[in-house]
């Protein structure tokens, strides 16, 4: 469950997120996560038929290296009245250190393109998740919702990946205190600075994968229950996510924190 993955990009991927435009701030640094680094990037279920995915060490990076630059471009006439994980009428992508696309997300507002549902997140997995650092980037639509170019750009953004969908709207009550128990064959937990409180807090993103590395679902973690039900109040144009090696527990992001999670209920695109 990225309005769960922008100022002129969408007022709030991948997880509900309506956000207010953020002031420019300097890049933030946090203390390293209190975890050790094993060799495997994806944590697997205990069943014998689950195959362990190897970490692509060419993407290795020191724990704690982050980016948090507010800003971004919104499509014109963006629908901002709904509290959503990722802003409506926007698109984002998760890339590796070389700029290779891993996930692409397009989010429809009240005027979706033909054959797409309103206020829905569309997550498209472009290639297998085998990185320990990835960066979420906001990419604004150049045309307004309902125009032919917007409709084409929305469709083209998703067309080459394995697509799943999740609804946009959420509420504070849907954030549950505790830890989400995944039964997926493979999963990976990433952490990033919390754009709402970058000097003191972090967020988490748990990605669930199937036996063929297809994306199954997303779960967002936040240290306190969001008062408006969204993962971000301030949307960054770039936000770096770092793997928590060998763990899917938010306590391994910060063992002294309480954690709330929002699990995105997903279906095939």
Short mmCIF file of N, CA and C in Angstrom, two decimals, residues 122-247:
data_model
loop_
_atom_site.label_atom_id
_atom_site.label_comp_id
_atom_site.label_asym_id
_atom_site.label_seq_id
_atom_site.Cartn_x
_atom_site.Cartn_y
_atom_site.Cartn_z
N UNK A 122 -1.03 0.83 -9.52
CA UNK A 122 -0.60 -0.25 -10.41
C UNK A 122 0.91 -0.40 -10.25
N UNK A 123 1.34 -1.54 -9.71
CA UNK A 123 2.76 -1.84 -9.51
C UNK A 123 3.20 -2.83 -10.59
N UNK A 124 4.25 -2.47 -11.30
CA UNK A 124 4.78 -3.30 -12.38
C UNK A 124 6.22 -3.69 -12.05
N UNK A 125 6.45 -4.99 -11.87
CA UNK A 125 7.81 -5.46 -11.60
C UNK A 125 8.53 -5.68 -12.93
N UNK A 126 9.60 -4.92 -13.15
CA UNK A 126 10.30 -4.95 -14.42
C UNK A 126 11.37 -6.04 -14.45
N UNK A 127 12.10 -6.19 -13.32
CA UNK A 127 13.13 -7.23 -13.27
C UNK A 127 13.23 -7.76 -11.84
N UNK A 128 13.88 -8.91 -11.63
CA UNK A 128 13.95 -9.51 -10.30
C UNK A 128 14.58 -8.57 -9.27
N UNK A 129 14.09 -8.70 -8.05
CA UNK A 129 14.59 -7.89 -6.94
C UNK A 129 15.83 -8.57 -6.36
N UNK A 130 17.01 -8.14 -6.79
CA UNK A 130 18.26 -8.72 -6.31
C UNK A 130 19.25 -7.61 -5.99
N UNK A 131 18.79 -6.60 -5.27
CA UNK A 131 19.63 -5.47 -4.90
C UNK A 131 19.48 -5.21 -3.40
N UNK A 132 20.52 -4.65 -2.80
CA UNK A 132 20.39 -4.30 -1.39
C UNK A 132 20.19 -2.81 -1.18
N UNK A 133 20.27 -2.03 -2.26
CA UNK A 133 19.92 -0.61 -2.21
C UNK A 133 19.12 -0.27 -3.47
N UNK A 134 18.00 0.42 -3.32
CA UNK A 134 17.26 0.92 -4.46
C UNK A 134 16.70 2.29 -4.11
N UNK A 135 16.51 3.10 -5.13
CA UNK A 135 16.05 4.47 -4.92
C UNK A 135 14.68 4.67 -5.56
N UNK A 136 13.75 5.20 -4.77
CA UNK A 136 12.43 5.56 -5.28
C UNK A 136 12.51 6.95 -5.88
N UNK A 137 12.09 7.09 -7.13
CA UNK A 137 12.12 8.38 -7.82
C UNK A 137 10.72 8.75 -8.29
N UNK A 138 10.34 10.00 -8.11
CA UNK A 138 9.05 10.47 -8.60
C UNK A 138 9.19 10.96 -10.03
N UNK A 139 8.26 10.59 -10.88
CA UNK A 139 8.27 10.98 -12.29
C UNK A 139 6.88 11.49 -12.64
N UNK A 140 6.75 12.78 -12.87
CA UNK A 140 5.42 13.35 -13.09
C UNK A 140 4.91 13.11 -14.50
N UNK A 141 3.59 13.00 -14.63
CA UNK A 141 2.97 12.99 -15.95
C UNK A 141 3.02 14.40 -16.52
N UNK A 142 3.30 14.51 -17.81
CA UNK A 142 3.41 15.83 -18.43
C UNK A 142 2.07 16.40 -18.83
N UNK A 143 1.04 15.55 -18.92
CA UNK A 143 -0.28 16.03 -19.33
C UNK A 143 -1.32 15.72 -18.26
N UNK A 144 -2.44 16.41 -18.35
CA UNK A 144 -3.51 16.28 -17.37
C UNK A 144 -4.27 14.97 -17.54
N UNK A 145 -4.82 14.43 -16.43
CA UNK A 145 -5.66 13.23 -16.52
C UNK A 145 -6.82 13.45 -17.50
N UNK A 146 -7.13 12.40 -18.25
CA UNK A 146 -8.22 12.47 -19.22
C UNK A 146 -7.79 12.84 -20.61
N UNK A 147 -6.55 13.29 -20.78
CA UNK A 147 -6.06 13.64 -22.11
C UNK A 147 -5.47 12.41 -22.79
N UNK A 148 -5.47 12.38 -24.13
CA UNK A 148 -4.91 11.21 -24.83
C UNK A 148 -3.45 10.92 -24.47
N UNK A 149 -2.63 11.96 -24.32
CA UNK A 149 -1.22 11.72 -24.00
C UNK A 149 -1.06 11.15 -22.60
N UNK A 150 -1.84 11.65 -21.63
CA UNK A 150 -1.81 11.09 -20.28
C UNK A 150 -2.18 9.60 -20.32
N UNK A 151 -3.24 9.28 -21.05
CA UNK A 151 -3.68 7.89 -21.14
C UNK A 151 -2.60 7.00 -21.74
N UNK A 152 -1.94 7.49 -22.79
CA UNK A 152 -0.87 6.71 -23.43
C UNK A 152 0.32 6.54 -22.48
N UNK A 153 0.73 7.64 -21.82
CA UNK A 153 1.87 7.57 -20.91
C UNK A 153 1.58 6.62 -19.75
N UNK A 154 0.37 6.62 -19.25
CA UNK A 154 -0.01 5.74 -18.14
C UNK A 154 0.14 4.29 -18.56
N UNK A 155 -0.41 3.95 -19.73
CA UNK A 155 -0.33 2.58 -20.22
C UNK A 155 1.11 2.17 -20.53
N UNK A 156 1.85 3.06 -21.21
CA UNK A 156 3.23 2.72 -21.60
C UNK A 156 4.14 2.54 -20.39
N UNK A 157 3.85 3.25 -19.31
CA UNK A 157 4.67 3.17 -18.10
C UNK A 157 4.64 1.77 -17.51
N UNK A 158 3.54 1.06 -17.68
CA UNK A 158 3.34 -0.23 -17.01
C UNK A 158 3.54 -1.45 -17.92
N UNK A 159 3.55 -1.24 -19.21
CA UNK A 159 3.29 -2.32 -20.15
C UNK A 159 4.29 -3.46 -20.11
N UNK A 160 5.53 -3.23 -19.72
CA UNK A 160 6.56 -4.27 -19.85
C UNK A 160 6.77 -5.10 -18.59
N UNK A 161 5.97 -4.94 -17.57
CA UNK A 161 6.22 -5.65 -16.31
C UNK A 161 5.11 -6.57 -15.87
N UNK A 162 5.38 -7.29 -14.78
CA UNK A 162 4.40 -8.12 -14.09
C UNK A 162 3.58 -7.19 -13.18
N UNK A 163 2.27 -7.01 -13.47
CA UNK A 163 1.47 -5.97 -12.84
C UNK A 163 0.55 -6.55 -11.76
N UNK A 164 0.51 -5.86 -10.62
CA UNK A 164 -0.50 -6.11 -9.60
C UNK A 164 -1.12 -4.77 -9.23
N UNK A 165 -2.29 -4.81 -8.61
CA UNK A 165 -2.97 -3.57 -8.23
C UNK A 165 -3.35 -3.60 -6.76
N UNK A 166 -3.48 -2.40 -6.19
CA UNK A 166 -3.99 -2.26 -4.83
C UNK A 166 -4.77 -0.96 -4.74
N UNK A 167 -5.81 -0.94 -3.93
CA UNK A 167 -6.64 0.26 -3.80
C UNK A 167 -5.88 1.38 -3.11
N UNK A 168 -6.25 2.61 -3.41
CA UNK A 168 -5.56 3.77 -2.88
C UNK A 168 -6.02 4.21 -1.50
N UNK A 169 -7.32 4.28 -1.28
CA UNK A 169 -7.82 4.93 -0.07
C UNK A 169 -7.57 4.08 1.18
N UNK A 170 -7.19 4.74 2.25
CA UNK A 170 -6.97 4.07 3.53
C UNK A 170 -7.28 5.04 4.65
N UNK A 171 -7.20 4.55 5.88
CA UNK A 171 -7.51 5.38 7.04
C UNK A 171 -6.54 5.04 8.15
N UNK A 172 -6.42 5.89 9.18
CA UNK A 172 -5.53 5.55 10.31
C UNK A 172 -5.86 4.22 10.95
N UNK A 173 -7.16 3.87 11.00
CA UNK A 173 -7.56 2.63 11.65
C UNK A 173 -7.06 1.39 10.92
N UNK A 174 -6.69 1.53 9.66
CA UNK A 174 -6.18 0.39 8.90
C UNK A 174 -4.70 0.12 9.16
N UNK A 175 -4.04 1.00 9.91
CA UNK A 175 -2.66 0.76 10.31
C UNK A 175 -2.68 -0.03 11.62
N UNK A 176 -2.07 -1.20 11.61
CA UNK A 176 -2.18 -2.15 12.72
C UNK A 176 -0.88 -2.17 13.51
N UNK A 177 -0.99 -2.11 14.82
CA UNK A 177 0.19 -2.20 15.68
C UNK A 177 0.72 -3.62 15.66
N UNK A 178 2.02 -3.78 15.38
CA UNK A 178 2.61 -5.11 15.41
C UNK A 178 3.40 -5.40 14.14
N UNK A 179 3.50 -6.68 13.80
CA UNK A 179 4.31 -7.14 12.67
C UNK A 179 3.45 -7.97 11.73
N UNK A 180 3.52 -7.66 10.46
CA UNK A 180 2.79 -8.43 9.45
C UNK A 180 3.46 -9.78 9.26
N UNK A 181 2.68 -10.84 9.26
CA UNK A 181 3.21 -12.20 9.11
C UNK A 181 3.02 -12.66 7.67
N UNK A 182 4.09 -12.64 6.92
CA UNK A 182 4.04 -13.02 5.51
C UNK A 182 4.20 -14.52 5.35
N UNK A 183 3.47 -15.10 4.40
CA UNK A 183 3.62 -16.52 4.06
C UNK A 183 4.11 -16.67 2.63
N UNK A 184 4.59 -15.58 2.03
CA UNK A 184 5.08 -15.63 0.65
C UNK A 184 6.35 -16.45 0.56
N UNK A 185 6.61 -17.08 -0.59
CA UNK A 185 7.85 -17.86 -0.75
C UNK A 185 9.11 -17.04 -0.53
N UNK A 186 9.11 -15.78 -0.96
CA UNK A 186 10.28 -14.92 -0.80
C UNK A 186 9.81 -13.54 -0.36
N UNK A 187 10.62 -12.88 0.41
CA UNK A 187 10.29 -11.52 0.82
C UNK A 187 11.56 -10.76 1.17
N UNK A 188 11.47 -9.46 1.08
CA UNK A 188 12.61 -8.60 1.39
C UNK A 188 12.09 -7.34 2.06
N UNK A 189 12.74 -6.96 3.17
CA UNK A 189 12.37 -5.76 3.92
C UNK A 189 13.41 -4.68 3.67
N UNK A 190 12.94 -3.50 3.30
CA UNK A 190 13.81 -2.34 3.08
C UNK A 190 13.41 -1.22 4.04
N UNK A 191 14.40 -0.39 4.38
CA UNK A 191 14.11 0.76 5.24
C UNK A 191 14.59 2.04 4.57
N UNK A 192 13.98 3.15 4.97
CA UNK A 192 14.36 4.47 4.47
C UNK A 192 14.10 5.48 5.58
N UNK A 193 14.69 6.65 5.46
CA UNK A 193 14.34 7.71 6.40
C UNK A 193 12.88 8.07 6.20
N UNK A 194 12.21 8.46 7.26
CA UNK A 194 10.82 8.90 7.19
C UNK A 194 10.82 10.35 6.72
N UNK A 195 10.31 10.64 5.53
CA UNK A 195 10.32 12.03 5.07
C UNK A 195 9.59 12.99 5.99
N UNK A 196 8.66 12.47 6.80
CA UNK A 196 7.94 13.34 7.74
C UNK A 196 8.81 13.76 8.92
N UNK A 197 9.71 12.87 9.34
CA UNK A 197 10.61 13.16 10.47
C UNK A 197 11.98 12.57 10.16
N UNK A 198 12.69 13.13 9.19
CA UNK A 198 13.91 12.50 8.68
C UNK A 198 15.06 12.42 9.67
N UNK A 199 15.08 13.27 10.68
CA UNK A 199 16.21 13.26 11.61
C UNK A 199 16.07 12.20 12.69
N UNK A 200 14.86 11.68 12.88
CA UNK A 200 14.65 10.77 14.02
C UNK A 200 13.97 9.45 13.67
N UNK A 201 13.28 9.37 12.54
CA UNK A 201 12.46 8.18 12.31
C UNK A 201 12.74 7.55 10.95
N UNK A 202 12.32 6.28 10.84
CA UNK A 202 12.44 5.51 9.62
C UNK A 202 11.10 4.91 9.24
N UNK A 203 11.00 4.49 8.00
CA UNK A 203 9.86 3.71 7.54
C UNK A 203 10.38 2.39 6.98
N UNK A 204 9.48 1.44 6.76
CA UNK A 204 9.85 0.16 6.18
C UNK A 204 8.95 -0.18 5.01
N UNK A 205 9.47 -0.96 4.08
CA UNK A 205 8.70 -1.47 2.96
C UNK A 205 9.03 -2.95 2.78
N UNK A 206 8.05 -3.80 3.05
CA UNK A 206 8.21 -5.24 2.88
C UNK A 206 7.62 -5.64 1.54
N UNK A 207 8.44 -6.24 0.69
CA UNK A 207 8.01 -6.71 -0.62
C UNK A 207 7.91 -8.23 -0.59
N UNK A 208 6.78 -8.75 -1.04
CA UNK A 208 6.55 -10.19 -1.08
C UNK A 208 6.62 -10.67 -2.53
N UNK A 209 7.34 -11.77 -2.73
CA UNK A 209 7.55 -12.31 -4.07
C UNK A 209 7.11 -13.76 -4.13
N UNK A 210 6.72 -14.18 -5.33
CA UNK A 210 6.34 -15.57 -5.55
C UNK A 210 7.52 -16.42 -5.96
N UNK A 211 7.25 -17.68 -6.27
CA UNK A 211 8.30 -18.63 -6.62
C UNK A 211 9.05 -18.28 -7.88
N UNK A 212 8.42 -17.49 -8.78
CA UNK A 212 9.07 -17.05 -10.01
C UNK A 212 9.52 -15.59 -9.92
N UNK A 213 9.69 -15.10 -8.69
CA UNK A 213 10.10 -13.73 -8.43
C UNK A 213 9.06 -12.69 -8.84
N UNK A 214 7.81 -13.11 -9.07
CA UNK A 214 6.77 -12.14 -9.36
C UNK A 214 6.39 -11.39 -8.08
N UNK A 215 6.01 -10.13 -8.22
CA UNK A 215 5.60 -9.33 -7.08
C UNK A 215 4.20 -9.73 -6.65
N UNK A 216 4.05 -10.05 -5.35
CA UNK A 216 2.75 -10.47 -4.82
C UNK A 216 2.05 -9.38 -4.02
N UNK A 217 2.82 -8.64 -3.20
CA UNK A 217 2.19 -7.64 -2.37
C UNK A 217 3.24 -6.76 -1.71
N UNK A 218 2.78 -5.67 -1.10
CA UNK A 218 3.63 -4.71 -0.40
C UNK A 218 3.03 -4.43 0.97
N UNK A 219 3.89 -4.20 1.94
CA UNK A 219 3.45 -3.79 3.28
C UNK A 219 4.33 -2.63 3.73
N UNK A 220 3.68 -1.54 4.14
CA UNK A 220 4.40 -0.36 4.64
C UNK A 220 4.48 -0.41 6.16
N UNK A 221 5.60 0.03 6.70
CA UNK A 221 5.78 0.16 8.15
C UNK A 221 6.06 1.61 8.51
N UNK A 222 5.49 2.04 9.62
CA UNK A 222 5.73 3.38 10.14
C UNK A 222 5.80 3.28 11.66
N UNK A 223 6.58 4.16 12.29
CA UNK A 223 6.80 4.06 13.73
C UNK A 223 5.62 4.52 14.57
N UNK A 224 4.77 5.34 14.00
CA UNK A 224 3.56 5.77 14.70
C UNK A 224 2.39 5.71 13.73
N UNK A 225 1.19 5.53 14.25
CA UNK A 225 0.02 5.44 13.37
C UNK A 225 -0.20 6.78 12.68
N UNK A 226 -0.22 6.83 11.36
CA UNK A 226 -0.38 8.10 10.66
C UNK A 226 -1.75 8.72 10.97
N UNK A 227 -1.74 9.99 11.32
CA UNK A 227 -2.99 10.65 11.70
C UNK A 227 -3.96 10.79 10.54
N UNK A 228 -3.42 10.77 9.29
CA UNK A 228 -4.27 10.89 8.11
C UNK A 228 -4.32 9.59 7.32
N UNK A 229 -3.66 8.55 7.82
CA UNK A 229 -3.72 7.26 7.16
C UNK A 229 -2.74 7.06 6.03
N UNK A 230 -1.79 7.98 5.84
CA UNK A 230 -0.90 7.89 4.69
C UNK A 230 0.54 7.64 5.11
N UNK A 231 1.32 7.02 4.23
CA UNK A 231 2.71 6.71 4.54
C UNK A 231 3.57 7.95 4.54
N UNK A 232 3.29 8.92 3.66
CA UNK A 232 4.04 10.18 3.61
C UNK A 232 3.11 11.37 3.80
N UNK A 233 3.54 12.34 4.60
CA UNK A 233 2.92 13.65 4.57
C UNK A 233 3.70 14.59 3.66
N UNK A 234 5.01 14.37 3.58
CA UNK A 234 5.88 15.13 2.69
C UNK A 234 6.49 14.15 1.70
N UNK A 235 6.25 14.38 0.42
CA UNK A 235 6.69 13.43 -0.60
C UNK A 235 8.07 13.79 -1.11
N UNK A 236 9.03 12.87 -1.01
CA UNK A 236 10.37 13.15 -1.56
C UNK A 236 10.40 12.84 -3.06
N UNK A 237 11.20 13.59 -3.77
CA UNK A 237 11.39 13.27 -5.19
C UNK A 237 12.31 12.06 -5.34
N UNK A 238 13.21 11.86 -4.36
CA UNK A 238 14.08 10.69 -4.33
C UNK A 238 14.18 10.20 -2.89
N UNK A 239 14.05 8.90 -2.71
CA UNK A 239 14.16 8.33 -1.37
C UNK A 239 14.86 6.98 -1.49
N UNK A 240 15.97 6.83 -0.81
CA UNK A 240 16.77 5.61 -0.91
C UNK A 240 16.31 4.57 0.11
N UNK A 241 16.06 3.35 -0.39
CA UNK A 241 15.66 2.22 0.44
C UNK A 241 16.83 1.24 0.53
N UNK A 242 17.14 0.80 1.77
CA UNK A 242 18.27 -0.10 2.02
C UNK A 242 17.76 -1.40 2.62
N UNK A 243 18.26 -2.51 2.11
CA UNK A 243 17.83 -3.83 2.57
C UNK A 243 18.18 -4.05 4.03
N UNK A 244 17.27 -4.68 4.76
CA UNK A 244 17.56 -5.20 6.09
C UNK A 244 17.96 -6.67 5.88
N UNK A 245 19.22 -7.00 5.88
CA UNK A 245 19.65 -8.34 5.46
C UNK A 245 19.15 -9.43 6.40
N UNK A 246 18.61 -10.48 5.81
CA UNK A 246 18.25 -11.67 6.58
C UNK A 246 17.08 -11.52 7.49
N UNK A 247 16.27 -10.48 7.35
CA UNK A 247 15.18 -10.25 8.29
C UNK A 247 13.98 -9.62 7.59
#
